[in-house]
CSV table of C-alpha atoms in Angstrom, one decimal:
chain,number,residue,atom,x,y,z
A,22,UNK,CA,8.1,-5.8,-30.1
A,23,UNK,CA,6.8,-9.6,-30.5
A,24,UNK,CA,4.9,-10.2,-27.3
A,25,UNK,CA,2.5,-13.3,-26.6
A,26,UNK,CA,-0.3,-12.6,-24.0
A,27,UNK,CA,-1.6,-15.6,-22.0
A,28,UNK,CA,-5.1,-15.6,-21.1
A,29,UNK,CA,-8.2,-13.7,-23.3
A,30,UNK,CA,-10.3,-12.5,-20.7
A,31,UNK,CA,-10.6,-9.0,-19.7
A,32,UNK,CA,-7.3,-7.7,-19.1
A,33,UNK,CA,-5.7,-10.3,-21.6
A,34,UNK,CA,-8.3,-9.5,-24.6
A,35,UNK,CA,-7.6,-5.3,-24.1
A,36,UNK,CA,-3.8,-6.2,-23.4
A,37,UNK,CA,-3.8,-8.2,-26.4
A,38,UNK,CA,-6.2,-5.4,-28.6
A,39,UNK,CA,-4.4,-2.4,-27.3
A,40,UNK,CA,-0.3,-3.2,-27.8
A,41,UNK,CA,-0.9,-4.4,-31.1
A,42,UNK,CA,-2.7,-1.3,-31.9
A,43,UNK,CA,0.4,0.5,-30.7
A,44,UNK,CA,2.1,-1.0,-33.5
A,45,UNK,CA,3.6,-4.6,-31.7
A,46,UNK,CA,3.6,-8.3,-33.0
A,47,UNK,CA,1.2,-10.2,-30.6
A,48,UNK,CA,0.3,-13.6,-29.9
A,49,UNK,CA,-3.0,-14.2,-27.8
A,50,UNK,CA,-2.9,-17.6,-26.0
A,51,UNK,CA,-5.7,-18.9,-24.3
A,52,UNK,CA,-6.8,-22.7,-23.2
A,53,UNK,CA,-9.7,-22.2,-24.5
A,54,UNK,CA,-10.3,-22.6,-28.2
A,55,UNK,CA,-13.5,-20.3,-28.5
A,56,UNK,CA,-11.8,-17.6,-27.3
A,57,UNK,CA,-8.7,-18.2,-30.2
A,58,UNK,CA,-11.3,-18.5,-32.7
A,59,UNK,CA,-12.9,-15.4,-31.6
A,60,UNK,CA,-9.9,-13.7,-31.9
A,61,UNK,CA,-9.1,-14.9,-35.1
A,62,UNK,CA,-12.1,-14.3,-36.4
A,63,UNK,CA,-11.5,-10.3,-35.8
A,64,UNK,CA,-13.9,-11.0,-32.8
A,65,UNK,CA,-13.1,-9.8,-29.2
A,66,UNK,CA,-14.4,-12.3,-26.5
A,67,UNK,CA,-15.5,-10.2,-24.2
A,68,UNK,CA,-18.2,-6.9,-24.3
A,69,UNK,CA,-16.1,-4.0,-23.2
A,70,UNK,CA,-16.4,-0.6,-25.0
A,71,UNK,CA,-14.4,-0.2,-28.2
A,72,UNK,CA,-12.8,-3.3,-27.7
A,73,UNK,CA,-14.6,-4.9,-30.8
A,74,UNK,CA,-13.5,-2.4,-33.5
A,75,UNK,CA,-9.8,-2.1,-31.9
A,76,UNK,CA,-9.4,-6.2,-32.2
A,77,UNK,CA,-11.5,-6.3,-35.7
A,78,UNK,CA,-9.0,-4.0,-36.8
A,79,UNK,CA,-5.5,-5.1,-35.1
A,80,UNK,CA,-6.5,-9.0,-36.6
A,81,UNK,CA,-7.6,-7.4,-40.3
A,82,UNK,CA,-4.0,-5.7,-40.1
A,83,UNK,CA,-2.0,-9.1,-39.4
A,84,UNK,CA,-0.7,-7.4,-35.4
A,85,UNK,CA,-3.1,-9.7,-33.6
A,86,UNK,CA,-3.6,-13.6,-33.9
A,87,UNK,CA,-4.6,-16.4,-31.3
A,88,UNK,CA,-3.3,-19.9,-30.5
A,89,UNK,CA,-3.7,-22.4,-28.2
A,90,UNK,CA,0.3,-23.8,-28.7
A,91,UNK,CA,2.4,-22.1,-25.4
A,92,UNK,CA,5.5,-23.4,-27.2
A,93,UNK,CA,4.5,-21.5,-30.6
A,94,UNK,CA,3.3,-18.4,-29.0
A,95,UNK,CA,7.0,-18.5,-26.8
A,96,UNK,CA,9.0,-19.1,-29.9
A,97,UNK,CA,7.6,-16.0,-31.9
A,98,UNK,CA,8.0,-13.9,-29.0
A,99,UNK,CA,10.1,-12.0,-26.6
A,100,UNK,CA,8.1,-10.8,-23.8
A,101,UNK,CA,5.1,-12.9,-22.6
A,102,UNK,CA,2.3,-11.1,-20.6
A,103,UNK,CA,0.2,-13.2,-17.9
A,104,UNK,CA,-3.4,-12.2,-17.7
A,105,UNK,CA,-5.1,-15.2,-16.1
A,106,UNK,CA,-7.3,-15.2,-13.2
A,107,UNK,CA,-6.6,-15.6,-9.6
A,108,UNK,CA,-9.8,-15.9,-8.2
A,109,UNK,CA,-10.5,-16.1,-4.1
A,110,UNK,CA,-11.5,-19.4,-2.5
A,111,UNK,CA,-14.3,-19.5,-0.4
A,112,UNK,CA,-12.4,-18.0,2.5
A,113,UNK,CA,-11.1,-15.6,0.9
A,114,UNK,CA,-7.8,-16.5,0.5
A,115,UNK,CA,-6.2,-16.1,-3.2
A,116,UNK,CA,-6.4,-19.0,-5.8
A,117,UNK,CA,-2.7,-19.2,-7.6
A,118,UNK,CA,-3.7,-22.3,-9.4
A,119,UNK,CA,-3.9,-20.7,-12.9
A,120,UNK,CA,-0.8,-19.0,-12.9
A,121,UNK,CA,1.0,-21.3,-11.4
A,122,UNK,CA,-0.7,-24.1,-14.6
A,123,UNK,CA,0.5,-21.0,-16.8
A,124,UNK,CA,4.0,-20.8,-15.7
A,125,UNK,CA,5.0,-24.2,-15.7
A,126,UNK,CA,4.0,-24.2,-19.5
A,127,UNK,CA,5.9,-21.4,-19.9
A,128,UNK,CA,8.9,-22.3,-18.2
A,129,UNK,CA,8.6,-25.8,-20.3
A,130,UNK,CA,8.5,-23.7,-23.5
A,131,UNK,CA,11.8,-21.6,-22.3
A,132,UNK,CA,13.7,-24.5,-21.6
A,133,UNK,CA,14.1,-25.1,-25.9
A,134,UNK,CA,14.5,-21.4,-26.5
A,135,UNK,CA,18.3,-19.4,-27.0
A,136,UNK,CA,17.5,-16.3,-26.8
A,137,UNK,CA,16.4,-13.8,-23.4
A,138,UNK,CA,12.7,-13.9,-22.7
A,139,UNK,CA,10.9,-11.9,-20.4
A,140,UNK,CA,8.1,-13.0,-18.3
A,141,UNK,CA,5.6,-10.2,-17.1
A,142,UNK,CA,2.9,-11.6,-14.8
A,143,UNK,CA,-0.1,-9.0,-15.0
A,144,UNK,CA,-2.6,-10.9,-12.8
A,145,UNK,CA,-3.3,-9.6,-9.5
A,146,UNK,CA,-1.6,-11.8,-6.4
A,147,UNK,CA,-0.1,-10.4,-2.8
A,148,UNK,CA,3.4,-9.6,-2.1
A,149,UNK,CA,6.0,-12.9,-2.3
A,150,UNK,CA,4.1,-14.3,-4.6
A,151,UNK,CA,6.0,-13.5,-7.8
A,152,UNK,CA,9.7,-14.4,-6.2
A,153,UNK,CA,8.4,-17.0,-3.7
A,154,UNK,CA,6.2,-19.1,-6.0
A,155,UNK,CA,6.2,-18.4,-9.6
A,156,UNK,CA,9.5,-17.3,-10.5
A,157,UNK,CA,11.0,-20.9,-8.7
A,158,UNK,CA,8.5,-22.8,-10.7
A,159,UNK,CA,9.8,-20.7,-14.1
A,160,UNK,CA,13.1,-21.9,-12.8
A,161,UNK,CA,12.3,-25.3,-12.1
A,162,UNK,CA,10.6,-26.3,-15.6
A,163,UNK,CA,13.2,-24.1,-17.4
A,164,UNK,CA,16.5,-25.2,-15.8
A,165,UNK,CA,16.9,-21.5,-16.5
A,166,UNK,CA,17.5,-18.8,-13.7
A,167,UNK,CA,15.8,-15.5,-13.5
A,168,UNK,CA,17.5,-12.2,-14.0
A,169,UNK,CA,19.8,-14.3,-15.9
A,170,UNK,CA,18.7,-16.4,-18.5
A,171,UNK,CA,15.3,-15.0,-18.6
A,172,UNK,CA,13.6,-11.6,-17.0
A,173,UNK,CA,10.4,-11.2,-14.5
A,174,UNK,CA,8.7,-8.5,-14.1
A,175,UNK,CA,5.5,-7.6,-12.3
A,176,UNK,CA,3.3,-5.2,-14.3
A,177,UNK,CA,-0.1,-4.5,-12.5
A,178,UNK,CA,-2.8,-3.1,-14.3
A,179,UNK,CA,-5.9,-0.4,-13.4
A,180,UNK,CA,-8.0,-1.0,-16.2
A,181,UNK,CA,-11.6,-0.7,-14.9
A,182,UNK,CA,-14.6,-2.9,-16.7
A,183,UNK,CA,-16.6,-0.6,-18.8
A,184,UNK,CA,-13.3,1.5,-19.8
A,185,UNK,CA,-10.5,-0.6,-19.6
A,186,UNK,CA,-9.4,0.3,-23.3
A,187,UNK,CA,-9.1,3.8,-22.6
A,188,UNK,CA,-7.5,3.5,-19.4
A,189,UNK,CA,-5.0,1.6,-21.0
A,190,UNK,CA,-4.0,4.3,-23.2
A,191,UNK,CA,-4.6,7.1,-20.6
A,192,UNK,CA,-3.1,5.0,-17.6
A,193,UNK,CA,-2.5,7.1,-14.1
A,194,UNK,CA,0.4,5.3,-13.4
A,195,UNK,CA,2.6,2.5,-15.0
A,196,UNK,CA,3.9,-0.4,-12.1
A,197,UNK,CA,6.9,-2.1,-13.5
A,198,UNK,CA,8.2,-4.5,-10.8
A,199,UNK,CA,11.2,-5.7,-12.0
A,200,UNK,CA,13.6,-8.5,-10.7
A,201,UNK,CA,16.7,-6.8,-12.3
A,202,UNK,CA,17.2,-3.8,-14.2
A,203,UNK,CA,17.4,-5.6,-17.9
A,204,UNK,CA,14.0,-6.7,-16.7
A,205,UNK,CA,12.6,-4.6,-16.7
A,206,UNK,CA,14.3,-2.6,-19.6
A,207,UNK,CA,12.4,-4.9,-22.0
A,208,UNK,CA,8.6,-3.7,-20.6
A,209,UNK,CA,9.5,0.0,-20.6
A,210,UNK,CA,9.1,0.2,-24.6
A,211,UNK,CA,5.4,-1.4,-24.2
A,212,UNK,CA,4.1,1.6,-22.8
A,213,UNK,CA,6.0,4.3,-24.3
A,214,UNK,CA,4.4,7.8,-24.8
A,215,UNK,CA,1.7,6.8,-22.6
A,216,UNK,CA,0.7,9.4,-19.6
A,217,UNK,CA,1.6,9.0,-16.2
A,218,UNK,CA,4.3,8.4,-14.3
A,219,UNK,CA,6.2,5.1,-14.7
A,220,UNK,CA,7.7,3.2,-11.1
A,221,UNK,CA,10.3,1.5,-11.7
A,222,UNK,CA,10.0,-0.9,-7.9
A,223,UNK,CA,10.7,-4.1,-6.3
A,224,UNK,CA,8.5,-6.8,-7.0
A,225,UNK,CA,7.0,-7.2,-3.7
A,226,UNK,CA,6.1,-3.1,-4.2
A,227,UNK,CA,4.6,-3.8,-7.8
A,228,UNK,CA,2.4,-6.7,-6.1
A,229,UNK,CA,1.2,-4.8,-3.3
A,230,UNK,CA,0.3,-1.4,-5.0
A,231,UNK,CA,-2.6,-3.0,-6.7
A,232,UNK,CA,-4.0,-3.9,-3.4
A,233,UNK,CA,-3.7,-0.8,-2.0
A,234,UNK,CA,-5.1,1.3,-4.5
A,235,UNK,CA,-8.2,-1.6,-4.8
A,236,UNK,CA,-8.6,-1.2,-1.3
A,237,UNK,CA,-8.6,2.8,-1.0
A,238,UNK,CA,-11.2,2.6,-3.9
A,239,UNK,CA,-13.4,0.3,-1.8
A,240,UNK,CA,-12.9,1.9,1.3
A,241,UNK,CA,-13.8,5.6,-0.2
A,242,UNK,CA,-17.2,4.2,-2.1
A,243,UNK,CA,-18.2,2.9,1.3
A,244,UNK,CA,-16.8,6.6,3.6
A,245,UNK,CA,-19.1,8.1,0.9
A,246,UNK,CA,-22.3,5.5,1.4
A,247,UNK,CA,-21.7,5.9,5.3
A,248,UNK,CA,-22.1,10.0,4.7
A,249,UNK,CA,-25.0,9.5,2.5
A,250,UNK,CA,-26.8,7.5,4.7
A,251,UNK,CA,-26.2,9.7,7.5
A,252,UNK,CA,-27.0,12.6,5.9
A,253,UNK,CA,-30.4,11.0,4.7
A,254,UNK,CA,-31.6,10.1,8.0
A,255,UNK,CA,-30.3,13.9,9.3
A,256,UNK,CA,-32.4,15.7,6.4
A,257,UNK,CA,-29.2,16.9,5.1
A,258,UNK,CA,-28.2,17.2,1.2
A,259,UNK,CA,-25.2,14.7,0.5
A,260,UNK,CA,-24.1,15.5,-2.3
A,261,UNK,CA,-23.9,19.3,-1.7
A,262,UNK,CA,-21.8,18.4,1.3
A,263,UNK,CA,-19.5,16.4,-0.8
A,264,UNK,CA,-19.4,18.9,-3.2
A,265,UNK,CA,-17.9,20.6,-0.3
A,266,UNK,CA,-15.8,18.3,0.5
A,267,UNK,CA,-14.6,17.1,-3.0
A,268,UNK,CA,-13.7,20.9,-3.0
A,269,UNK,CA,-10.4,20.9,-1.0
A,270,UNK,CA,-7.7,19.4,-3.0
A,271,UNK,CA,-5.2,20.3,0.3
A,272,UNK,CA,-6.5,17.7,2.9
A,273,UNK,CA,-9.4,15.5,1.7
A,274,UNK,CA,-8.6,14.7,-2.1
A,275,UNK,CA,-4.9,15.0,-2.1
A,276,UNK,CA,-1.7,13.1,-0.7
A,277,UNK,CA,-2.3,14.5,3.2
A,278,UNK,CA,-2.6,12.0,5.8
A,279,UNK,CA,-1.6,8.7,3.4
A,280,UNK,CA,1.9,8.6,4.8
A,281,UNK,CA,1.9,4.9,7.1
A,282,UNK,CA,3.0,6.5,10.5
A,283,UNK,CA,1.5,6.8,14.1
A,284,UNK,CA,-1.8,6.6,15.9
A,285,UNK,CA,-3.9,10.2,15.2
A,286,UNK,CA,-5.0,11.8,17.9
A,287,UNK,CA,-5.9,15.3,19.0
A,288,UNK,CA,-8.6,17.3,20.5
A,289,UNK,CA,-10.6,17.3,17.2
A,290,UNK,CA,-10.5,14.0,15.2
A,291,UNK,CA,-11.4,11.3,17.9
A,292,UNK,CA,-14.2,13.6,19.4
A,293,UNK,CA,-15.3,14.1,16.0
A,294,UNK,CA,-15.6,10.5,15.0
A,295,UNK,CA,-16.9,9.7,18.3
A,296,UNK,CA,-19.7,12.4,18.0
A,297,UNK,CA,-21.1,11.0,14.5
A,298,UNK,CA,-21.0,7.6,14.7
A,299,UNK,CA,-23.3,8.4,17.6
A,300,UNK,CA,-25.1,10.2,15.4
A,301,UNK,CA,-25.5,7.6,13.0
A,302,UNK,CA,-26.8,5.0,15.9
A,303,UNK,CA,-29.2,7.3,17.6
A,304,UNK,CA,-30.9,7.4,14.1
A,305,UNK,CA,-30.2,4.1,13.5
A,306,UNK,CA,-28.1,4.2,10.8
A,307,UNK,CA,-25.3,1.6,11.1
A,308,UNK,CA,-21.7,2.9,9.8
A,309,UNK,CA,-19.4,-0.1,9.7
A,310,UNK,CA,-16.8,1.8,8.0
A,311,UNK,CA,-16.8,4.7,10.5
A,312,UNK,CA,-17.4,2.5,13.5
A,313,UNK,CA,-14.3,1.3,13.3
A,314,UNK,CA,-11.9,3.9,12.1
A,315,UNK,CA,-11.1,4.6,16.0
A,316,UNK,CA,-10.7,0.8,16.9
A,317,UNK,CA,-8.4,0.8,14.0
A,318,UNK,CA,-6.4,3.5,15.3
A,319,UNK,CA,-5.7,2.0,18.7
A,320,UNK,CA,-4.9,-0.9,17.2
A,321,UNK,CA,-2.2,0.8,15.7
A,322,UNK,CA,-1.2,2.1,19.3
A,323,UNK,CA,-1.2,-1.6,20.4
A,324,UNK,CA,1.3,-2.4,17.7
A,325,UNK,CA,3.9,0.3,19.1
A,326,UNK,CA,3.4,-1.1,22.6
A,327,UNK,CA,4.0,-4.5,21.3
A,328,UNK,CA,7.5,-3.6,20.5
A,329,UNK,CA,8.2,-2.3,23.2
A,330,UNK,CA,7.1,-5.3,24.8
A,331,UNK,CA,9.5,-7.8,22.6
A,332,UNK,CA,12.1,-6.2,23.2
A,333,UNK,CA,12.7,-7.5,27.2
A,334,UNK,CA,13.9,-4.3,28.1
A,335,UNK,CA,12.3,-1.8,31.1
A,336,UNK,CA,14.3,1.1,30.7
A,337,UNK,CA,12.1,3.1,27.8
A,338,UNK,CA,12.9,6.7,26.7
A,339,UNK,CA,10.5,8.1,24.9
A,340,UNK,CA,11.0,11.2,22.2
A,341,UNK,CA,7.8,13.4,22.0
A,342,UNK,CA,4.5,13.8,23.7
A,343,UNK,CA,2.5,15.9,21.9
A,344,UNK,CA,-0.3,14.9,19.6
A,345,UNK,CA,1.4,16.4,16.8
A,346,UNK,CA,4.5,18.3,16.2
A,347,UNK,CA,5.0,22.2,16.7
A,348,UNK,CA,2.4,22.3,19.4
A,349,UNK,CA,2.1,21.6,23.4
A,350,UNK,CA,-1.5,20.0,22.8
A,351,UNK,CA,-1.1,16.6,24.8
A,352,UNK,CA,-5.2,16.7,24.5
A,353,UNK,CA,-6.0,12.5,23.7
A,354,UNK,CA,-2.2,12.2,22.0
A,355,UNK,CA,-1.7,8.8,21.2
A,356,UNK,CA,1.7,9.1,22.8
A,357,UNK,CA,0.5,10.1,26.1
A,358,UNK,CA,-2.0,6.9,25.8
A,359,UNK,CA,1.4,5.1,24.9
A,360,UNK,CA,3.4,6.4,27.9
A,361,UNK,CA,0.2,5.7,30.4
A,362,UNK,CA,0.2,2.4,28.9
A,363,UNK,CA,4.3,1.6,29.4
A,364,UNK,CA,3.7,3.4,33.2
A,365,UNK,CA,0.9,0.8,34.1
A,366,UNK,CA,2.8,-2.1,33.0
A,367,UNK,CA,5.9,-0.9,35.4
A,368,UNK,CA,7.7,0.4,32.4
A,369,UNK,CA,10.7,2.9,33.9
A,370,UNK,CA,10.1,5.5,31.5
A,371,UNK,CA,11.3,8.7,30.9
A,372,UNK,CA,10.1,11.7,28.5
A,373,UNK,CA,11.7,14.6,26.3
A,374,UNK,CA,9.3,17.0,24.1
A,375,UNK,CA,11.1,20.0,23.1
A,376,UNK,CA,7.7,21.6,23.2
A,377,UNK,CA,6.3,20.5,26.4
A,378,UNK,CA,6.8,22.1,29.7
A,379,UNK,CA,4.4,21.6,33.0
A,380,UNK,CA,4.6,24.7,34.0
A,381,UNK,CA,3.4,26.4,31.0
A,382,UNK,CA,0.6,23.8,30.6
A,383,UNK,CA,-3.0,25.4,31.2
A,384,UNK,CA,-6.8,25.1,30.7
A,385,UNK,CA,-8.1,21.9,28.8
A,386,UNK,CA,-4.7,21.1,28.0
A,387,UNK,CA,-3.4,20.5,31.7
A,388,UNK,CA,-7.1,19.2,33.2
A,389,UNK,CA,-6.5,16.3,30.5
A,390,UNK,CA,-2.2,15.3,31.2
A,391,UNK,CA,-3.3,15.4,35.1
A,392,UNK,CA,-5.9,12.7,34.5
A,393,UNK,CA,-3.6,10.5,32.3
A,394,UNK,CA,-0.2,10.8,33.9
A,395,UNK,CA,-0.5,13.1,36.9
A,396,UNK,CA,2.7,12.4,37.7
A,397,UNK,CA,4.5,14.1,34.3
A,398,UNK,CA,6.7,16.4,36.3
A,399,UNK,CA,8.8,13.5,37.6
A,400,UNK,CA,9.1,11.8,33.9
A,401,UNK,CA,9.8,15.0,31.8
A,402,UNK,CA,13.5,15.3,31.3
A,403,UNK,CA,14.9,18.7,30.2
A,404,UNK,CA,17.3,17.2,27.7
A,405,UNK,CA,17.5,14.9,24.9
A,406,UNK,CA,20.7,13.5,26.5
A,407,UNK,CA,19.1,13.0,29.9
A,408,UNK,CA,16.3,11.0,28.2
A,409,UNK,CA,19.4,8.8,26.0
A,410,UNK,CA,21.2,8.0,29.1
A,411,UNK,CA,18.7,6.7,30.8
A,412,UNK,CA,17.1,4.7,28.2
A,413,UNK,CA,18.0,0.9,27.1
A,414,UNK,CA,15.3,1.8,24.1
A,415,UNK,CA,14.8,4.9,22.3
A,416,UNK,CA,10.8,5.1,21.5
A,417,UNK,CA,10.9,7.8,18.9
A,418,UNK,CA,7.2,10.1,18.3
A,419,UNK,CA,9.0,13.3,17.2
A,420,UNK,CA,11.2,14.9,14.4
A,421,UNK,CA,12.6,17.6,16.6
A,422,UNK,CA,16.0,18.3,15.2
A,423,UNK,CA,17.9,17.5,18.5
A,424,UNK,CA,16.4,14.4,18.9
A,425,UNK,CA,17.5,13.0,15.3
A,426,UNK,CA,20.9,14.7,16.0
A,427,UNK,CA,21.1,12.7,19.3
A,428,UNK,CA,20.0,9.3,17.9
A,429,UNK,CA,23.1,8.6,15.4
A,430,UNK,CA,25.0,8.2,19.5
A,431,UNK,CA,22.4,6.0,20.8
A,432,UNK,CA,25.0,2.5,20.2
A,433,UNK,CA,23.7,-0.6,20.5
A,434,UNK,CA,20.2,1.0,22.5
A,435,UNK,CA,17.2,0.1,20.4
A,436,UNK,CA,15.5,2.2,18.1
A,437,UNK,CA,11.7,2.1,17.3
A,438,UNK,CA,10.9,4.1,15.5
A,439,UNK,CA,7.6,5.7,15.1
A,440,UNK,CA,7.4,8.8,12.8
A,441,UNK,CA,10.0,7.1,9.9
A,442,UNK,CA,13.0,8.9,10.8
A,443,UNK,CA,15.3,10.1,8.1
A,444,UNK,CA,17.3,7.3,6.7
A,445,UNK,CA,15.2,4.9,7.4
A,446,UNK,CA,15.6,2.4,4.5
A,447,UNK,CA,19.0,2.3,5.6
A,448,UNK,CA,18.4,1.7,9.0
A,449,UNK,CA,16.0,-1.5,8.6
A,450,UNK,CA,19.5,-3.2,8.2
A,451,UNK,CA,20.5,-2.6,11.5
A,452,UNK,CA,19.5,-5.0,14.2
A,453,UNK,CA,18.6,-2.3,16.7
A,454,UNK,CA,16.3,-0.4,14.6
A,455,UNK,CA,12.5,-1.3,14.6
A,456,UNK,CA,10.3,0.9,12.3
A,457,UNK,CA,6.3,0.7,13.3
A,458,UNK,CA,5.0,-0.2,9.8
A,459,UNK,CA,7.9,0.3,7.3
């Protein structure tokens, strides 16, 4: 394929390097004419390893050249990568001003060109960004429309300084956002034969996915940190307890507990947490990260109330109890919090768990539901039906199979949803469907 990369820097220079060592026609473009000369030269403008054989050899063999011309490097092209920098402004907010420079030149360039283009923007910028700025700017100095006249794609990359070539050609994952389907049909043969799987998404989903894996990375060097430092100050070896820990590819290093859903809870995690950050202060070790992982949680449990709240109804029924499902353990369940929350506020409420009957409730388990809604007897209902007919809004914290086969008759009742019920991508359409963070 003929492809013209815009912007020499990291990403741009291995983009640039590693397509056209996979055999394409590429044009580098860059504002800056010591980084084309560089390139021209058989010289890579950045230190990165391998990078300076790979683009000494893709220049010698005629698949790599430089330009400053947009219009040149648009009309000996088909697909044009973007690879400039959007760097954060002092408060932190994300500076668009190079892309947006880019893709008016671009769109400029477009506007004297007959055939299909495709524009893929590689730079890193939050959700709405693509479809909200750039693509109406593409529009606007092309008098051409997207998805018609030319494609846009979103293609994020997870090339790491220090090994970006080789994680371009032994990617995890390939992220091609696409506007339309021919879209993104002309970026699927740049990375063909590459490992990993490739996502075929919305934009908005290619956008974000690079945030969230850039924030997991950050947030699990600092969980790490935050163990090291209290395992120093405890006289305890941290790396043989992350050995440990690295060791469980069921919970810790694997897919469990990534799922967006409701607040944790439970007679183990929050005591837990509790009982090592105060650890970590009584040996003066501050743990930022860890502090906070229970603030953040009931945070989450606000947001649930909150829609409750906006909805200006009284009459709640609420689906579940238990901290988690299969179990009558109501020991610090978010939805117990939730329901004592809904009660103080003068809330009429009304509960169904499947699982949860006073009378069988002992020990622990029944010390803790006395202190937080002593009066559970009077709001347990002993059917999902009992629970519908009362409600004006169905608050949903379980998966029990009666309760989903009750919902589909709940009419024009609100649903929010906390547990993402089956379906629900189809039910965001409705009007009386709420989900809690989907």
């Amino acid at each position: 394929m003929k492809i013209s990369v815009f912007g020499l820097g990291y990403v741009g220079c291995v983009s640039a390097a590693c397509l056209a060592g996979r055999g394409h026609d590429v044009i580098g473009v860059d504002v800056n004419p010591v980084k084309v000369e560089l390139v021209n030269a058989g010289k890579a403008p950045v230190v990165e390893e391998r990078i300076g054989e790979l683009t000494a050899e893709v220049v010698r063999s005629g698949a790599l050249r430089a330009t400053t011309d947009v219009a040149e490097a648009i009309a000996h092209s088909d697909v044009s990568l973007v690879c400039v920098g959007t760097p954060s402004a002092p408060n932190g907010s994300l500076s668009t001003a190079y892309l947006e420079r880019v893709c008016e030149e671009i769109g400029s360039a477009l506007a004297g060109k007959d055939s299909r283009h495709t524009v893929v923007i590689r730079s890193t910028m939050l959700p709405g960004t693509c479809l909200g700025l750039l693509g109406p700017i593409l529009e606007k100095t092309s008098g051409l429309t997207a998805g018609v006249d030319f494609g846009l794609v979103v293609n994020p990359e997870f090339l790491r300084e220090g090994s970006s070539v080789k994680d371009f050609f032994d990617p995890p994952k390939t992220v091609i956002g696409e506007f339309d389907p021919a879209s993104g049909d002309a970026v699927v043969p740049l990375y063909e034969g590459l490992p990993g799987e490739v996502f075929r998404v919305p934009i908005p989903v290619a956008e974000m996915t690079k945030y969230a894996d850039n924030a997991f990375h950050g947030l699990k060097i600092g969980f790490a940190n935050e163990i090291g430092a209290i395992c120093r100050a405890l006289g305890v070896d941290s790396h043989r307890v992350m050995d440990v820990f690295l060791a469980d590819r069921k919970l810790n290093v694997s897919p469990a507990y990534l799922r967006p859903g409701f607040a944790f809870g439970g007679s183990c995690l929050p005591k837990d947490l509790r009982g090592l950050v105060h650890a970590a202060h009584r040996a003066d070790v501050s743990v930022p990260i860890l502090s906070h992982v229970l603030p953040s949680n009931e945070e989450h449990l606000r947001r649930a109330f909150e829609l409750v709240t906006r909805t200006g109804k009284r009459r709640i029924g609420l689906f579940g109890l238990s901290f988690k499902p299969g179990t009558d353990d109501l020991r610090e369940s978010p939805l117990v919090e939730l329901a004592e929350r809904l009660l103080g506020k003068g809330y009429d409420l009304r509960i169904y768990d499947g699982n949860v009957s006073l009378s069988r409730l002992i020990g622990t388990n029944r010390e803790y539901i006395e202190s937080r809604l002593p009066h559970l007897g009077q709001l347990l209902a002993e059917s999902v039906d009992e629970v519908l007919a009362h409600a004006e809004v169905c608050l949903v914290g379980s998966r029990d199979p009666a309760v989903l086969a009750a919902l589909p008759n709940a009419g024009d009742r609100v649903v929010i949803d906390l547990v993402r019920l089956p379906g629900a991508e189809r039910l965001r359409s409705e009007e009386r469907y709420v989900g809690l963070a989907w």
